[in-house]
Short mmCIF file of C-alpha atoms and ligand atoms in Angstrom, two decimals:
data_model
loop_
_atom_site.label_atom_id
_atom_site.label_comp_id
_atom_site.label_asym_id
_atom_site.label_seq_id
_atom_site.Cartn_x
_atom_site.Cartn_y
_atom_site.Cartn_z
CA UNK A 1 -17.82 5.20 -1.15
CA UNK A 2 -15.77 6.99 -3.65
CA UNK A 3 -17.48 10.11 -3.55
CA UNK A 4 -18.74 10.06 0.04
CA UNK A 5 -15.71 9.07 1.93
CA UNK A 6 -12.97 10.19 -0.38
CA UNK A 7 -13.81 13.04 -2.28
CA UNK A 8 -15.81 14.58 -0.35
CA UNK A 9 -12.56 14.49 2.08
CA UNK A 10 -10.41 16.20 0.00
CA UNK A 11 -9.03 14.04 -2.33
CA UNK A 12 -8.73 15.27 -5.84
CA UNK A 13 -6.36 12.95 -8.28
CA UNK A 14 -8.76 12.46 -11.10
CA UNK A 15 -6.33 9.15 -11.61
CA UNK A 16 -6.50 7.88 -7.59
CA UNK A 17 -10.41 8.24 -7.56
CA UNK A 18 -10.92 6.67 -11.05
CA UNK A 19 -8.71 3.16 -9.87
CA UNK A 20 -10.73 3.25 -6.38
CA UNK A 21 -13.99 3.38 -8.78
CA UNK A 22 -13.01 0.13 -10.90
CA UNK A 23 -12.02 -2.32 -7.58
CA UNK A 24 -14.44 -4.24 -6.23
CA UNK A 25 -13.27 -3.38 -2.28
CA UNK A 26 -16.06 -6.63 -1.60
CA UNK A 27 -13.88 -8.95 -3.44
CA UNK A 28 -11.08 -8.40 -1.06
CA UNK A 29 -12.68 -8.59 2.39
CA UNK A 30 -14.08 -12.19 3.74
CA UNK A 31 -17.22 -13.24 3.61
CA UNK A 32 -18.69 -12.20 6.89
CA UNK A 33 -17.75 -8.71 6.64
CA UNK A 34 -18.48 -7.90 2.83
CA UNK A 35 -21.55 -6.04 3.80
CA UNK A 36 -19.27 -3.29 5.57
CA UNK A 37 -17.11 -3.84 2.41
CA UNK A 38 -17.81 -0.12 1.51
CA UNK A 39 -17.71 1.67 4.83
CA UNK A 40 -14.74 3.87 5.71
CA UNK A 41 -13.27 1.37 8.06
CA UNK A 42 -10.28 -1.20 7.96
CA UNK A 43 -11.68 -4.45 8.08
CA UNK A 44 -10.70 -7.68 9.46
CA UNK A 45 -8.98 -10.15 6.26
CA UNK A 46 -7.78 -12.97 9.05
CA UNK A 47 -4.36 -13.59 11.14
CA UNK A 48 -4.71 -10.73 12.71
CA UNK A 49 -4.33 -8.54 10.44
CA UNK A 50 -7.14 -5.92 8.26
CA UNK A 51 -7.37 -4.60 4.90
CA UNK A 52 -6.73 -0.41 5.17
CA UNK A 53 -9.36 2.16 5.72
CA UNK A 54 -10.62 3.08 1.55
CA UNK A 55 -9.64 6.89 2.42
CA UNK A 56 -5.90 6.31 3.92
CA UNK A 57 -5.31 4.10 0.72
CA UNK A 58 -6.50 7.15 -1.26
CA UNK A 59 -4.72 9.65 0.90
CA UNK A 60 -1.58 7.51 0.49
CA UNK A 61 -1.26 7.05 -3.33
CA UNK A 62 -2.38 10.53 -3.60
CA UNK A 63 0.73 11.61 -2.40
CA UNK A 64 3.30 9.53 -4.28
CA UNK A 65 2.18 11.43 -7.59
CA UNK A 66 2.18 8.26 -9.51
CA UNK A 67 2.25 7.80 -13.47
CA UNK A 68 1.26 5.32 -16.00
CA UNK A 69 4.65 4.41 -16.47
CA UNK A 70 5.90 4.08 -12.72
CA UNK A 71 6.90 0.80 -11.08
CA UNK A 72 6.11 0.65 -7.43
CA UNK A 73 7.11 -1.57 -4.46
CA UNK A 74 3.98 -2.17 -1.22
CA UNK A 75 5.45 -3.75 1.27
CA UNK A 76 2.34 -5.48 2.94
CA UNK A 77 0.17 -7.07 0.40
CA UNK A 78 -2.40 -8.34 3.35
CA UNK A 79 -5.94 -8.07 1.40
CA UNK A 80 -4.11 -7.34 -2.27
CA UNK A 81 -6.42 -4.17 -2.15
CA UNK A 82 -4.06 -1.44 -2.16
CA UNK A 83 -1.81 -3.77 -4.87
CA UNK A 84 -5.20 -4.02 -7.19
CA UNK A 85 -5.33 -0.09 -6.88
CA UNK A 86 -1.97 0.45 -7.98
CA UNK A 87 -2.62 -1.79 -10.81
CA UNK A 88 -4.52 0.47 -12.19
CA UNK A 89 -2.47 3.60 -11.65
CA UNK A 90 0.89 2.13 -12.79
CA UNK A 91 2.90 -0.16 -15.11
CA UNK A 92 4.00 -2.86 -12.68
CA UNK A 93 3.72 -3.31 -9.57
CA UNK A 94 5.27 -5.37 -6.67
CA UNK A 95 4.18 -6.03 -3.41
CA UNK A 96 5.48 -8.63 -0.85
CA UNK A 97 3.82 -9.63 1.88
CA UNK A 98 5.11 -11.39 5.31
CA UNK A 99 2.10 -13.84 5.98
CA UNK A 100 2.69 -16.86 3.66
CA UNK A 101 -1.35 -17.85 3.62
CA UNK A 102 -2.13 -13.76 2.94
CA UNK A 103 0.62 -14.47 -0.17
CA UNK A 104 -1.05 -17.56 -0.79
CA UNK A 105 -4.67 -15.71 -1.10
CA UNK A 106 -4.03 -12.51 -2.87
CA UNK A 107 -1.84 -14.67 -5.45
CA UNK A 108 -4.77 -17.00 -6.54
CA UNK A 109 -7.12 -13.88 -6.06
CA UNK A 110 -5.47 -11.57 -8.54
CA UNK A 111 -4.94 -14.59 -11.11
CA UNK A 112 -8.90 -14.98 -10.67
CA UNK A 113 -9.86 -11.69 -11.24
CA UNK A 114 -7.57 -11.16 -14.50
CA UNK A 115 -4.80 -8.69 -12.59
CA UNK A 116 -1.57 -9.52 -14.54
CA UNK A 117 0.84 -6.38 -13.98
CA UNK A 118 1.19 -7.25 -9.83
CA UNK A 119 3.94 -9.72 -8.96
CA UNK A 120 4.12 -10.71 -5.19
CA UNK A 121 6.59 -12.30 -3.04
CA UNK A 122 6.09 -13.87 0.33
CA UNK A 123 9.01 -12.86 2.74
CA UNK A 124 10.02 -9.91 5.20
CA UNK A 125 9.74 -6.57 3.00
CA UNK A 126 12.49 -5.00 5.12
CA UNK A 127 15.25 -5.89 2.73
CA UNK A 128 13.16 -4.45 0.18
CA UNK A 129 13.16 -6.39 -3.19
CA UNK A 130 16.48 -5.46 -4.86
CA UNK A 131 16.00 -7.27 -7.86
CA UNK A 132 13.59 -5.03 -9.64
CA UNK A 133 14.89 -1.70 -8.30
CA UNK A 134 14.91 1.12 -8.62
CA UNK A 135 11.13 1.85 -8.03
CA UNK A 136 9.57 5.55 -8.64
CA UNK A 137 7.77 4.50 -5.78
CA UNK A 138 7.41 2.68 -2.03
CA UNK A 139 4.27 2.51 -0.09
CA UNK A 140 4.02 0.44 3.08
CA UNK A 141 1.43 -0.54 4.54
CA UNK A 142 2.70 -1.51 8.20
CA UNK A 143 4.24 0.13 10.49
CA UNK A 144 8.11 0.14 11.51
CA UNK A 145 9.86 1.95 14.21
CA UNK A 146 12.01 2.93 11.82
CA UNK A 147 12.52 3.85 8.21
CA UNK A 148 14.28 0.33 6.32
CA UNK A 149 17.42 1.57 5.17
CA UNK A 150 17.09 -0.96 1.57
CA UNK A 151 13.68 1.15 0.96
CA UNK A 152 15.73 4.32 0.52
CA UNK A 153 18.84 2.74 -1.67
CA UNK A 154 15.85 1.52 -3.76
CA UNK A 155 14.04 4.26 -4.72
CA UNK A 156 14.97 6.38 -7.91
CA UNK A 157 16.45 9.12 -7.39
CA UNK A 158 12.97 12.02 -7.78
CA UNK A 159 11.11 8.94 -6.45
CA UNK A 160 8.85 8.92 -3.23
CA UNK A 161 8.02 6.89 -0.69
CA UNK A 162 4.57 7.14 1.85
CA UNK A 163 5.08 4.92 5.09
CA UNK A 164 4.20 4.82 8.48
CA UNK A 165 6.90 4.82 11.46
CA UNK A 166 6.27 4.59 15.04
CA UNK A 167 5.55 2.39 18.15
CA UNK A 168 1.45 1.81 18.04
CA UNK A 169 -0.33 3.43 19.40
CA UNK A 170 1.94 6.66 18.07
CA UNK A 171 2.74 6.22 14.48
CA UNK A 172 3.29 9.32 11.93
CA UNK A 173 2.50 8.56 8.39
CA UNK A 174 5.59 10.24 6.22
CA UNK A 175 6.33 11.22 3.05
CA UNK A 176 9.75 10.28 1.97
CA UNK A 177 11.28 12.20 -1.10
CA UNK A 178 14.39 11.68 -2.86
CA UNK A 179 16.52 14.12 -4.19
CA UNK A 180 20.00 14.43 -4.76
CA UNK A 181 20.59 11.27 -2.77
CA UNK A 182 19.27 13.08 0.26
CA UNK A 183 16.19 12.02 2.05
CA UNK A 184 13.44 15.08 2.90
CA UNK A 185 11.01 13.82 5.23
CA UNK A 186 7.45 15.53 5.91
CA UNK A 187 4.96 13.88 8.42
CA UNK A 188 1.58 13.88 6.77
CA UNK A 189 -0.62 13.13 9.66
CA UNK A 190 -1.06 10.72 12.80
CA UNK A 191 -1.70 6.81 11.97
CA UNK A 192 -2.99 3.73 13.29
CA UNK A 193 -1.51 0.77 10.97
CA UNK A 194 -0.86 -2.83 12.00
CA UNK A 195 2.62 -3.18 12.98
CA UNK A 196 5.98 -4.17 10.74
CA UNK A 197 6.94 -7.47 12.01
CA UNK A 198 9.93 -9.23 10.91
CA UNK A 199 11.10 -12.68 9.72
CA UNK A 200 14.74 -12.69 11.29
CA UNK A 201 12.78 -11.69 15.04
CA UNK A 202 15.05 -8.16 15.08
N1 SAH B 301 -2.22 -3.20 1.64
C1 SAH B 301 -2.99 -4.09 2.47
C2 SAH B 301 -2.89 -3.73 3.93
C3 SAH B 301 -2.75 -4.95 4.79
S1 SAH B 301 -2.27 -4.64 6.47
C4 SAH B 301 -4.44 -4.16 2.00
O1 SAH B 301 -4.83 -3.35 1.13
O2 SAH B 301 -5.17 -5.03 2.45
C5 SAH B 301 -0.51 -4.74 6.38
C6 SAH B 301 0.10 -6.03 5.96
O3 SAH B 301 1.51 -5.91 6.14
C7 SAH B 301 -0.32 -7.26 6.76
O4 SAH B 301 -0.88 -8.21 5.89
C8 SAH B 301 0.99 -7.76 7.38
O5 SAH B 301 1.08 -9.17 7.45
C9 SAH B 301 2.03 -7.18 6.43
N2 SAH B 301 3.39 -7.05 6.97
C10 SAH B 301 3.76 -6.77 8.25
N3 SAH B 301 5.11 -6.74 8.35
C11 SAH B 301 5.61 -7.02 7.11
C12 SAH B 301 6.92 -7.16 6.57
N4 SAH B 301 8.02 -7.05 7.33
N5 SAH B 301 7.06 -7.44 5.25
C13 SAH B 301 5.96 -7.62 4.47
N6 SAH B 301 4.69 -7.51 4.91
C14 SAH B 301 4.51 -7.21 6.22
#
């Protein structure tokens, strides 16, 4: 998969294609879809929701330049796939997720499989998650029509952000940098990702 789908695309962080190596993309997919575990698809993971195509997770933290000492924030946690990736790339990371049974899943999976730098939360990621900021880095992993204004008084000032804004079916994936305390904004490419739903109903 690694080399077929996301190398072989263009993506060239030694670091990004190393973490993709080490996770087990089976052990986060259900049962009756872990033969297409490795195909470049998103997959199904249950309440409607999927775990994200192998190469946009790639493309994604490929573009948020992330070191070993970062601390990142996914809003999304669905699967925990991305949130085992990042576990390899970075110090700590945390990732909240809006779907308490998804929270409930990824919480007992990561504790199974020996991941102990990930701490989750189960709530609406639109307020961000103010008590650990700053983070050198945001990545969400559903779409909002709109940038969260928390996300962008929580990242560090240098830090980035990668997140997808739009209406389905016409979302732009964006690269968010910090700098000064003003936001530059570059659209990477056209999206598809499940949308951002919120607790409150707004
Ligand atoms: N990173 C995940 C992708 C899951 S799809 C993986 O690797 O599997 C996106 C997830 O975002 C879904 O599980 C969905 O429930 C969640 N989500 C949607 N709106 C959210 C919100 N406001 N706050 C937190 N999570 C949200």
């Amino acid at each position: 998969m690694v080399v077929q789908q996301i190398e072989r695309r263009g993506i060239c962080d030694r670091r990004v294609l190393e973490a993709m190596r080490e996770v087990p993309r089976h052990e986060f997919v259900p049962t009756a879809v872990k033969t297409r575990a490795y195909k470049d698809h998103p997959l199904p993971i249950g309440f409607g929701q999927t775990i994200s195509q192998p190469y946009i997770v790639a493309f994604m933290l490929e573009h948020l330049l992330l070191r070993a000492k970062d601390r990142v924030l996914e809003l999304g946690t669905g699967s925990g796939y991305q949130a085992a990736i990042l576990s390899k790339l970075v110090a700590q990371v945390f990732s909240i997720e809006i779907i308490d049974e998804l929270n409930h899943r990824a919480t007992a999976d990561f504790q199974r499989m020996g991941y102990r730098n990930i701490l989750l939360k189960s709530g609406d990621g639109y307020e961000g998650w103010p008590e650990f900021a700053p983070f050198d880095a945001i990545v969400v992993a559903a779409a909002p029509d709109h940038i969260p204004q928390p996300l962008i008084g929580q990242l560090r000032e240098g830090g980035r952000m990668v997140i997808p804004v739009g209406d389905t079916p016409d979302q732009n994936l964006l690269l968010v940098e910090k700098r000064s305390g003003a936001m530059r904004k570059r659209v990477l490419c056209p999206v598809r990702f499940v949308p951002f739903t919120r607790k409150s109903g707004d």
